[in-house]
Structure formats: structure tokens, C-alpha cells
Tab-separated table of C-alpha atoms and ligand atoms in Angstrom:
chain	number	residue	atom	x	y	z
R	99	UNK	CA	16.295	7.916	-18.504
R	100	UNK	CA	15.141	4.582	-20.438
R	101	UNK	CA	11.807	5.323	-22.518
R	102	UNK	CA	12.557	2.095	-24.407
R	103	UNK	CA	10.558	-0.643	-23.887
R	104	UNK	CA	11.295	-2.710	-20.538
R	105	UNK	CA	11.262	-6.511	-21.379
R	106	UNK	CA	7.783	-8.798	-19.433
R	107	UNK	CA	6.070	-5.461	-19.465
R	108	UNK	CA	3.030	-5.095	-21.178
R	109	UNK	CA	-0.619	-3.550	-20.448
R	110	UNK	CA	-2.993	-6.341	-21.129
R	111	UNK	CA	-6.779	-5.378	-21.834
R	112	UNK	CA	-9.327	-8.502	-20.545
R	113	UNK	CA	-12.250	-5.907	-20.802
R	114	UNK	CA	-12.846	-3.333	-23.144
R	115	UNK	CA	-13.085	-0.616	-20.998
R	116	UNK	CA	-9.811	-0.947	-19.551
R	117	UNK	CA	-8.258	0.829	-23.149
R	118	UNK	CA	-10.081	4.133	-21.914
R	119	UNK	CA	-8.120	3.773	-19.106
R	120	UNK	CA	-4.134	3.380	-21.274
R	121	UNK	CA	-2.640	6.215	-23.576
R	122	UNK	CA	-1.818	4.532	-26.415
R	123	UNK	CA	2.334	4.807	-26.802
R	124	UNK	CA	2.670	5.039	-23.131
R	125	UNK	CA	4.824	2.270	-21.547
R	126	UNK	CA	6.088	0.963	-18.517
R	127	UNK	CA	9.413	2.492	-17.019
R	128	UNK	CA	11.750	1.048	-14.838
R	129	UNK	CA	12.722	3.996	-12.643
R	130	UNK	CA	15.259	2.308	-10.539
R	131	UNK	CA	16.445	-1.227	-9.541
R	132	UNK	CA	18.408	-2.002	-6.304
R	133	UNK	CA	15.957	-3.174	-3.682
R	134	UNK	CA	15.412	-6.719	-1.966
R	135	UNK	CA	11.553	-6.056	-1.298
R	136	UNK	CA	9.796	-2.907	-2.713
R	137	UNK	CA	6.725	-1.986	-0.306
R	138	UNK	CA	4.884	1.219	0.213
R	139	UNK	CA	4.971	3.730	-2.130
R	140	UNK	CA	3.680	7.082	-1.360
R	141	UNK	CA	3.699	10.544	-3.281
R	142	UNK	CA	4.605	13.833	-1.649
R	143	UNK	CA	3.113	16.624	-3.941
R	144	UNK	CA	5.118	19.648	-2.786
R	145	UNK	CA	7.890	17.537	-2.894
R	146	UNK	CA	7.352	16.273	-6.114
R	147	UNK	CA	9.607	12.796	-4.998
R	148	UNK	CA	8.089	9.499	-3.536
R	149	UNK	CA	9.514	7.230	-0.657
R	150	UNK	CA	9.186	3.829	-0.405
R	151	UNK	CA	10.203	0.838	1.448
R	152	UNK	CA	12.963	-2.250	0.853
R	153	UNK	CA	12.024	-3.926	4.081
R	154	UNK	CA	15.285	-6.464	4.304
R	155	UNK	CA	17.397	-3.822	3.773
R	156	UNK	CA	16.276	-1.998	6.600
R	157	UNK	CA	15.819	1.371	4.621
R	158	UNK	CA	13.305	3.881	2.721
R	159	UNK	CA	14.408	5.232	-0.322
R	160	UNK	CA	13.103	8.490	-2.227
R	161	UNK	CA	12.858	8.936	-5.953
R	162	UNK	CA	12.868	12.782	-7.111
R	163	UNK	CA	10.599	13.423	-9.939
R	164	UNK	CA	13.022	16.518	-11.335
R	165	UNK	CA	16.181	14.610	-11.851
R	166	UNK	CA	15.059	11.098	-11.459
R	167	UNK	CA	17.465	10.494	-8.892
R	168	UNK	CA	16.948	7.740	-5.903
R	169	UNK	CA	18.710	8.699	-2.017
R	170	UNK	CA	18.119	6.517	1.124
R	171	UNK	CA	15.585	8.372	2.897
R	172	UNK	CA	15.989	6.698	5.817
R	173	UNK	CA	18.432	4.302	7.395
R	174	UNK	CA	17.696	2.286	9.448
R	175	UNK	CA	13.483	2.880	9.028
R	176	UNK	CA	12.926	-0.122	11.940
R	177	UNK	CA	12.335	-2.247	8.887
R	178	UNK	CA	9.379	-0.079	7.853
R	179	UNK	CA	6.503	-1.582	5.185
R	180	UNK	CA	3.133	0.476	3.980
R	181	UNK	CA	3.076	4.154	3.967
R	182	UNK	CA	1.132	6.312	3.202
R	183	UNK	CA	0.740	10.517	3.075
R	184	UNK	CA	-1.831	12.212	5.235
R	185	UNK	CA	-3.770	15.218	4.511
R	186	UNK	CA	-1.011	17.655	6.094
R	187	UNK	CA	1.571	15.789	3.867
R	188	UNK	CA	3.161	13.895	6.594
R	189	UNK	CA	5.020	10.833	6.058
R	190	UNK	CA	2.239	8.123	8.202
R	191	UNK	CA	4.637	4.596	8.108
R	192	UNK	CA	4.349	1.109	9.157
R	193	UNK	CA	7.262	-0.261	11.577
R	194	UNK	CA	8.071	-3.715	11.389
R	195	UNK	CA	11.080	-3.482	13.848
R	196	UNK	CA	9.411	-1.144	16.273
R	197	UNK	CA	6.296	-2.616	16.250
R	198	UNK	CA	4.512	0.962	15.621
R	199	UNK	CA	2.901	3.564	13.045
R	200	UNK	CA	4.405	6.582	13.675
R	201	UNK	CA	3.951	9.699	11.648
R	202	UNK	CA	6.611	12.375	10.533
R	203	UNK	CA	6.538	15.451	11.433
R	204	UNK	CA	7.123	18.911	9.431
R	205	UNK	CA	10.201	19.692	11.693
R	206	UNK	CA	11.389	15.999	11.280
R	207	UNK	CA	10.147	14.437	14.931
R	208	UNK	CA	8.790	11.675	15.236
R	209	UNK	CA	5.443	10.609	16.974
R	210	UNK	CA	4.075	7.298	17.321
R	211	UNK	CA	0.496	6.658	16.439
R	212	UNK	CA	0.246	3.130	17.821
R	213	UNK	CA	2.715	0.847	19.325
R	214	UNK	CA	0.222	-0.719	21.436
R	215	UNK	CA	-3.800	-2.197	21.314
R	216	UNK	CA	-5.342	-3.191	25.018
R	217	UNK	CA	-1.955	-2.514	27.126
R	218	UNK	CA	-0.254	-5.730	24.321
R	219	UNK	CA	2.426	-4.915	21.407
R	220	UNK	CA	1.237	-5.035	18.103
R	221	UNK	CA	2.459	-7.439	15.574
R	222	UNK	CA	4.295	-5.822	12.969
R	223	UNK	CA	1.685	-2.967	10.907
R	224	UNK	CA	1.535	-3.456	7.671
R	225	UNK	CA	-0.157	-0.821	5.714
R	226	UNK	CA	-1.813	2.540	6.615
R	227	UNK	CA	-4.101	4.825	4.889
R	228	UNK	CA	-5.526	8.292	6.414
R	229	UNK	CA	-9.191	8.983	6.149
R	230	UNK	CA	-10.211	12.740	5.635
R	231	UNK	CA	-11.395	12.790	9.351
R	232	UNK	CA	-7.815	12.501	10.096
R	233	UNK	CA	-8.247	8.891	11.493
R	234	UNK	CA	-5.231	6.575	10.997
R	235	UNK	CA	-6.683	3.217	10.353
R	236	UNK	CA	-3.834	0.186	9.786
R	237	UNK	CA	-3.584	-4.060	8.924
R	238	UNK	CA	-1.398	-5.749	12.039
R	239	UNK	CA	-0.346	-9.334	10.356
R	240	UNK	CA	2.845	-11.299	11.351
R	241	UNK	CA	4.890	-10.432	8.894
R	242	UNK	CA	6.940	-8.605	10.575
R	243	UNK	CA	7.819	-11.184	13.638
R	244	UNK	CA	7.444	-14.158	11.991
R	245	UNK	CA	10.829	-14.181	10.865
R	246	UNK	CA	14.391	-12.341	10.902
R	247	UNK	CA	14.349	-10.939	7.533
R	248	UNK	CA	11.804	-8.441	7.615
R	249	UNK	CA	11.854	-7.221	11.124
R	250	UNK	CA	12.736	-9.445	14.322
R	251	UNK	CA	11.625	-12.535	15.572
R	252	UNK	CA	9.308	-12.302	18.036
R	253	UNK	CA	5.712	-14.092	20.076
R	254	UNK	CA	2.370	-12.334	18.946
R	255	UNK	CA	1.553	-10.944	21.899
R	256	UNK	CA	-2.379	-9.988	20.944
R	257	UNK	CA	-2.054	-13.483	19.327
R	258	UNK	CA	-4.415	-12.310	16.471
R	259	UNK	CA	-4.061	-10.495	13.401
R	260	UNK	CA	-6.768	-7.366	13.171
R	261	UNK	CA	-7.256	-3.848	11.404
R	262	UNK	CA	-7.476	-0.737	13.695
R	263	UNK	CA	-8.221	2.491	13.678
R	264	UNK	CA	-6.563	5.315	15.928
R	265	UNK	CA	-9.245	7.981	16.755
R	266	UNK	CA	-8.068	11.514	15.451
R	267	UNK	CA	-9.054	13.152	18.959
R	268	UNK	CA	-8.444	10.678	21.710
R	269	UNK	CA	-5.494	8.512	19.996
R	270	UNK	CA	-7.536	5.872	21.186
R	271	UNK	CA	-6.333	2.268	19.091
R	272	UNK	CA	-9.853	0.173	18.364
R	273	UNK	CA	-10.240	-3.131	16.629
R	274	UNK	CA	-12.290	-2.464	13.834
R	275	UNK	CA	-11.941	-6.189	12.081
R	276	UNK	CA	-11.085	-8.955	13.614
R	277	UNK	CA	-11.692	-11.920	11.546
R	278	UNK	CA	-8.579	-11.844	9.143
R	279	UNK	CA	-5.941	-14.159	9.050
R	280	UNK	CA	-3.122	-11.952	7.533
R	281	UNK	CA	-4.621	-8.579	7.011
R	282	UNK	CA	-2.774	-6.601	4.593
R	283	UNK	CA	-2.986	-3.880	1.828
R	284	UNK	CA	-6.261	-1.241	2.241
R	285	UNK	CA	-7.941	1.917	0.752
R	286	UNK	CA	-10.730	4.025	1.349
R	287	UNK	CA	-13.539	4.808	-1.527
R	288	UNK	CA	-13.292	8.069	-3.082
R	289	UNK	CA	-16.388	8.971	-1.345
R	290	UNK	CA	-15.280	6.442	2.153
R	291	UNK	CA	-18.237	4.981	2.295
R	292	UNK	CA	-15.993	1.698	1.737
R	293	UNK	CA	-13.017	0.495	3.123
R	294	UNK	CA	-11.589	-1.961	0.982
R	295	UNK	CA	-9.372	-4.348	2.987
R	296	UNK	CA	-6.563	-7.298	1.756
R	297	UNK	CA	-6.224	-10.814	3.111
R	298	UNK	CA	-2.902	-12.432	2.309
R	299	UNK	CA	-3.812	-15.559	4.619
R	300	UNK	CA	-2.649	-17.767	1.652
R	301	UNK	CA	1.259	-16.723	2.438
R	302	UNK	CA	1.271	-19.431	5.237
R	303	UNK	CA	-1.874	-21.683	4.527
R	304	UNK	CA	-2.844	-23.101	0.899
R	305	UNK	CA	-6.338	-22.724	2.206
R	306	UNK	CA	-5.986	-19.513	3.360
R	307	UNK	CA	-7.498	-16.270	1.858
R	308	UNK	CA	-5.911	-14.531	-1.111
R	309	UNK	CA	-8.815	-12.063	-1.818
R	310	UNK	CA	-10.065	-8.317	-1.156
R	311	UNK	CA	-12.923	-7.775	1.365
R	312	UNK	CA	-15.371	-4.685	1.009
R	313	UNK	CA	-16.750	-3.165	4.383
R	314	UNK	CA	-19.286	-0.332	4.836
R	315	UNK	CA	-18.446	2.413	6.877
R	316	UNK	CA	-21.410	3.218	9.584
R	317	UNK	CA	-22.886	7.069	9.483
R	318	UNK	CA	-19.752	8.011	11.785
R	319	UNK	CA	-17.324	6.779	10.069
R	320	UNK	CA	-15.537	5.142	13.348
R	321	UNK	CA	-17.044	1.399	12.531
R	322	UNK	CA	-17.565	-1.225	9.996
R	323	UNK	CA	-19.918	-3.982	8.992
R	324	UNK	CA	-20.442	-6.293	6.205
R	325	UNK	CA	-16.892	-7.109	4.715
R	326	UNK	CA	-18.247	-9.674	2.353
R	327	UNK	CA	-15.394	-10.975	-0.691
R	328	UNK	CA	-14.822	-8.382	-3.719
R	329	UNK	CA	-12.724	-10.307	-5.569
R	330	UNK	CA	-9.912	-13.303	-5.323
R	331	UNK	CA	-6.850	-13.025	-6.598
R	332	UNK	CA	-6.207	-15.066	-10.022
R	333	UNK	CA	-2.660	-14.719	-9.531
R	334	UNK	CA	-0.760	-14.864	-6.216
R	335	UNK	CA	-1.605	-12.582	-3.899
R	336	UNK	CA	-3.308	-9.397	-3.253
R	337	UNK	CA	-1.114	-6.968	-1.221
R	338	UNK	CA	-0.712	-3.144	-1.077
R	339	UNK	CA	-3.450	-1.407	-3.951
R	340	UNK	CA	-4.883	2.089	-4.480
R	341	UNK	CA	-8.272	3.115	-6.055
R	342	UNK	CA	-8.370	5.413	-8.692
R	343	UNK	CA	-10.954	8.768	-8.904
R	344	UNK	CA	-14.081	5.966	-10.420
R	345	UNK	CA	-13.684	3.786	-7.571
R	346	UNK	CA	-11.487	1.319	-9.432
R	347	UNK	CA	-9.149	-0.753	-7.561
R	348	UNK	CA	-5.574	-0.951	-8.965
R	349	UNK	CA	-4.259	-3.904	-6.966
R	350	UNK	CA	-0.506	-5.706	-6.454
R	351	UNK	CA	-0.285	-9.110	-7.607
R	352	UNK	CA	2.204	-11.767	-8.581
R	353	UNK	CA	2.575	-10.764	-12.464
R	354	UNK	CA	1.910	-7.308	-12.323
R	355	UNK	CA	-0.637	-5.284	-11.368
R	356	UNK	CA	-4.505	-6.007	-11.659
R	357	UNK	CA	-7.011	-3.355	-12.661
R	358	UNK	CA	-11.064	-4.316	-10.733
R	359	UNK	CA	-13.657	-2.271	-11.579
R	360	UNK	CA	-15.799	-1.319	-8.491
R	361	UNK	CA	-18.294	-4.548	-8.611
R	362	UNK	CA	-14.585	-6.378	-8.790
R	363	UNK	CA	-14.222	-7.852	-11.573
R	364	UNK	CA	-10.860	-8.216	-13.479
R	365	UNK	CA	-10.623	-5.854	-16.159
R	366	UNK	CA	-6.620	-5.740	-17.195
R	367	UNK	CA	-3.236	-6.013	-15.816
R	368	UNK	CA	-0.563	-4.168	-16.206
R	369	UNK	CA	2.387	-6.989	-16.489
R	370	UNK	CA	5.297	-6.632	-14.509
R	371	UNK	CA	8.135	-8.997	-14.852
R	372	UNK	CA	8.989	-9.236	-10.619
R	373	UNK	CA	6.505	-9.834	-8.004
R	374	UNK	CA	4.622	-6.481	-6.894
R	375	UNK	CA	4.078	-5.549	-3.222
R	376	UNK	CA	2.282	-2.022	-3.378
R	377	UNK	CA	1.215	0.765	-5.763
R	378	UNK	CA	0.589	4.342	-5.474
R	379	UNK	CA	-1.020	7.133	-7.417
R	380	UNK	CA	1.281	10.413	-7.651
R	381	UNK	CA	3.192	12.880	-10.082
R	382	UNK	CA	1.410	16.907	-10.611
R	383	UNK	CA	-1.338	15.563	-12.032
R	384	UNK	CA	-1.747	12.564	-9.689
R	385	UNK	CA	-2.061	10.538	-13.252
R	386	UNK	CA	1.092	8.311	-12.602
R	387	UNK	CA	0.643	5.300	-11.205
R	388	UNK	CA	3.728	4.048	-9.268
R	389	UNK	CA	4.517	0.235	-8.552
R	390	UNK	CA	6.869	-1.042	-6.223
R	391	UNK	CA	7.908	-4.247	-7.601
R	392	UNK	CA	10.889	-6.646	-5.518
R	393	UNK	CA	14.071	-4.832	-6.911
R	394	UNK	CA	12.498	-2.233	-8.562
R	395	UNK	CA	9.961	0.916	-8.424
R	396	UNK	CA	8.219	0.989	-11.899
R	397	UNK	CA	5.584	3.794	-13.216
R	398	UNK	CA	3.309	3.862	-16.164
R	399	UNK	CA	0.814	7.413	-16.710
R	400	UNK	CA	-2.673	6.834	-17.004
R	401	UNK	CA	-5.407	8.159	-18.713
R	402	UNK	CA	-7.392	8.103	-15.074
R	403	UNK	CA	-6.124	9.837	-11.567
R	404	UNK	CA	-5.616	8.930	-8.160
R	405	UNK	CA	-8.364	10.263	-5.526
R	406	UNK	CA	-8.307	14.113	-5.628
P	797	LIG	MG1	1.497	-5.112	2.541
């Protein structure tokens, strides 16, 4: 292991506030290099070891926090992208290829969550996050069928891009927004009264969106309303982010990743030297943030935790 420091990285304070969230000679790692597109990060806490996604190279790989060592995981994952780890500790992942979520099961099966909304194939599911309730709720851009590197060419057969949620009981797949033009990264609050929710529009159009939207969750928790603009990206685009235990929002972006507070304002970055897709919080202590960045999964401890 490398505990030097890794050349273009750097944490960079634009708010005070943002020191009480460093430790002071921590740094930036570089845990492993060897991927064409680092996506979806997620932690598995009896595990102690992540898996993540390199989309074109039609694989998941794991990194194991008590050697450091990185294994494919999965090959071929149907070109998976977001994943995330439900309350069970199940592997819940996006399928380009297939077209699907699917979760992973204890004994290793497989069961798909949603392949389909209103009898049509989905696009390509992006990211996924679990709400306590056990509701699966998922962004359904292009992405994925857009082109050949990332999954398979292929018509949009709902011929819209929305976010969905899959009903814990019935397995029913509803439309929860439908006025995004690339839907993409996503996280509940710490308390979900919010779901916060991505639009990478701006990948295709130079009009489009690059910005994070903030719903309200109704007393059920099954629908949303409002969705008004949190904050737009200063640099590139927002993807794949986490929130930390305050309600912060630690967010992918083109150089690095960018710390909002809750009201959404930029308070620091955390400079990467590659693009970054997705983050995650994870290690015992769930004070490791973990950043999946092109070639290479990154991590830098905090002095603040994921969501307990
Ligand atoms: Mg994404």
C-alpha cells in the first residue's frame, strides 16, 4: 500500500466548515487502477470488501479491506452500473445489458426486481438506492442503449427516461418522476423525508440539465412532489453521490468530488485527477468515503460518517 501522496489530489476548502469535516494528515489513496469506467460503489459491512462496476468491461470488481486486494466479482455483470446494499446486505444492481435491477441473494440466486414498467422494457437502470421500507426505487436513462460500449444498442421502448419505485409488497414498478431528461445518481435523507435525485441531461444536450433536484416524500413514503433545483453542477456533471449522517451531499463530478451542504451550496471538493462516476460511504466505522473514479477506485477517511 501507497500512503504517499497521489499527484491532482488535494482536499480543497471553499467554506470554512468543510475543515471540520477533513483530518488534517489524511490524504487521498489510490486503491487500485485498471478499470475503463468506475461506477457504483457499494460497501458490504460483514464483508468488510466493496464491489463496484467498470461498465465497458463488462465486469464488477471487489476490493477487500484486510489485504487490499481487488478480484472480478462478476464476469460478465450484463454490463451492470449503480449499486447499492440493502438492509439485509444484499447486493441490489443496475443492468445495462439486461435491462433489469435484480438483487443478490444470500445463497447466490438471482431475482429480478424490474425488467419491465407498463408491460415495455426499461431503458438501461442506472442507479438504485433501498429505502428502510424495503422499497427499491431506481433512475432509467439511455445510457445503457444508446450505444455499444456500455450495454447494447437498442430503441427506448417506454421512449422516456423516469425514476421508479418497486413496492416492497406487491413488486409493483410505478413512475414516481417523470420529467427528467437523463435521470441519474440518487439518495435518500438520513431521515427520507427527501429524495435527492441527479439529472445528467447535459451528456447529450448543451442545454440540458446538469444539476440535483430535491423531492419531498408524501406521509407514505410511496410518492413525491416538489423536485425543485438544489444545486447545478460548476463542473461537469453530477452523477452517482451519497449523503453523509448531517444531510450533506457528497456528489461525483468532473474534477473530483463536490461536498453541498443541505441548502446546496458548494462547500469543498475533494480533487481527483480522472473523471468521477459514483461514491460510497463504507469501512467499520462507515467514515471512509470511497470514489470510483474512470480507471481507478480512490478513498479518503473523514471526520463525518455515512447514514447509520
Ligand atoms: Mg450513474
Amino acid at each position: 500500500m501507497f500512503y504517499g501522496q497521489i499527484e491532482g489530489t488535494r482536499f480543497e476548502p471553499l467554506e470554512p466548515e468543510f475543515n471540520n469535516l477533513l483530518i488534517g494528515h489524511a490524504r487521498v489513496e489510490r486503491l487500485w487502477t485498471g478499470a475503463r469506467w468506475s461506477e457504483g460503489p457499494t460497501w458490504f459491512p460483514a464483508g468488510r470488501y466493496l464491489v463496484w462496476s467498470d461498465i465497458p468491461n463488462n465486469r464488477m470488481l471487489r476490493w477487500d479491506e484486510t489485504d487490499g486486494s481487488v478480484s472480478v466479482f462478476r464476469n460478465p455483470s450484463n454490463y451492470s452500473n449503480g449499486n447499492t446494499t440493502d438492509h439485509h446486505g444484499r447486493l441490489v444492481s443496475c443492468e445495462h445489458g439486461a435491462r433489469r435491477v435484480t438483487r443478490t441473494e444470500h445463497d447466490g440466486s438471482i431475482t429480478v426486481i424490474a425488467d419491465r414498467y407498463q408491460g415495455k422494457r426499461l431503458n438501461s437502470p442506472n442507479d438504485v438506492v433501498v429505502k428502510s421500507d424495503g422499497s427499491i426505487w431506481f433512475t432509467d436513462p439511455t445510457y445503457g442503449i444508446m450505444i455499444d460500449y456500455e450495454g447494447g444498442r437498442a430503441e427506448s421502448e417506454i421512449g422516456a427516461c423516469y425514476v421508479y419505485r418497486v413496492d416492497p409488497d406487491t413488486a409493483e414498478v410505478m413512475a414516481v418522476a417523470t420529467d427528467f431528461m437523463k435521470p441519474n445518481g440518487l439518495a435518500f435523507s438520513p431521515d427520507e423525508k427527501y429524495l435527492y435525485v441527479a439529472d445528467t441531461g447535459r451528456s447529450h444536450d448543451p442545454d440540458g440539465p446538469a444539476h440535483i433536484r430535491r423531492f419531498s416524500l408524501s406521509g407514505d413514503g410511496k410518492t413525491l412532489s416538489g423536485g425543485e433545483v438544489l444545486a447545478d453542477s460548476t463542473a461537469g456533471l453530477f452523477d452517482g453521490f451519497r449523503l453523509d449522517e448531517d444531510g450533506r451531499i457528497w456528489t461525483s463530478a468532473a474534477d473530483g468530488v463536490h461536498c453541498l451542504e443541505p441548502g446546496g451550496n458548494l462547500i469543498g471538493k475533494i480533487a481527483i485527477p480522472e473523471l468521477v462516476a459514483n461514491v460510497c460511504f463504507g469501512g467499520a466505522r462507515k467514515n471512509r468515503l470511497f470514489i470510483a473514479g474512470t480507471t481507478s477506485l480512490y478513498s479518503a477517511y473523514l471526520a463525518v460518517i455515512g447514514p447509520v
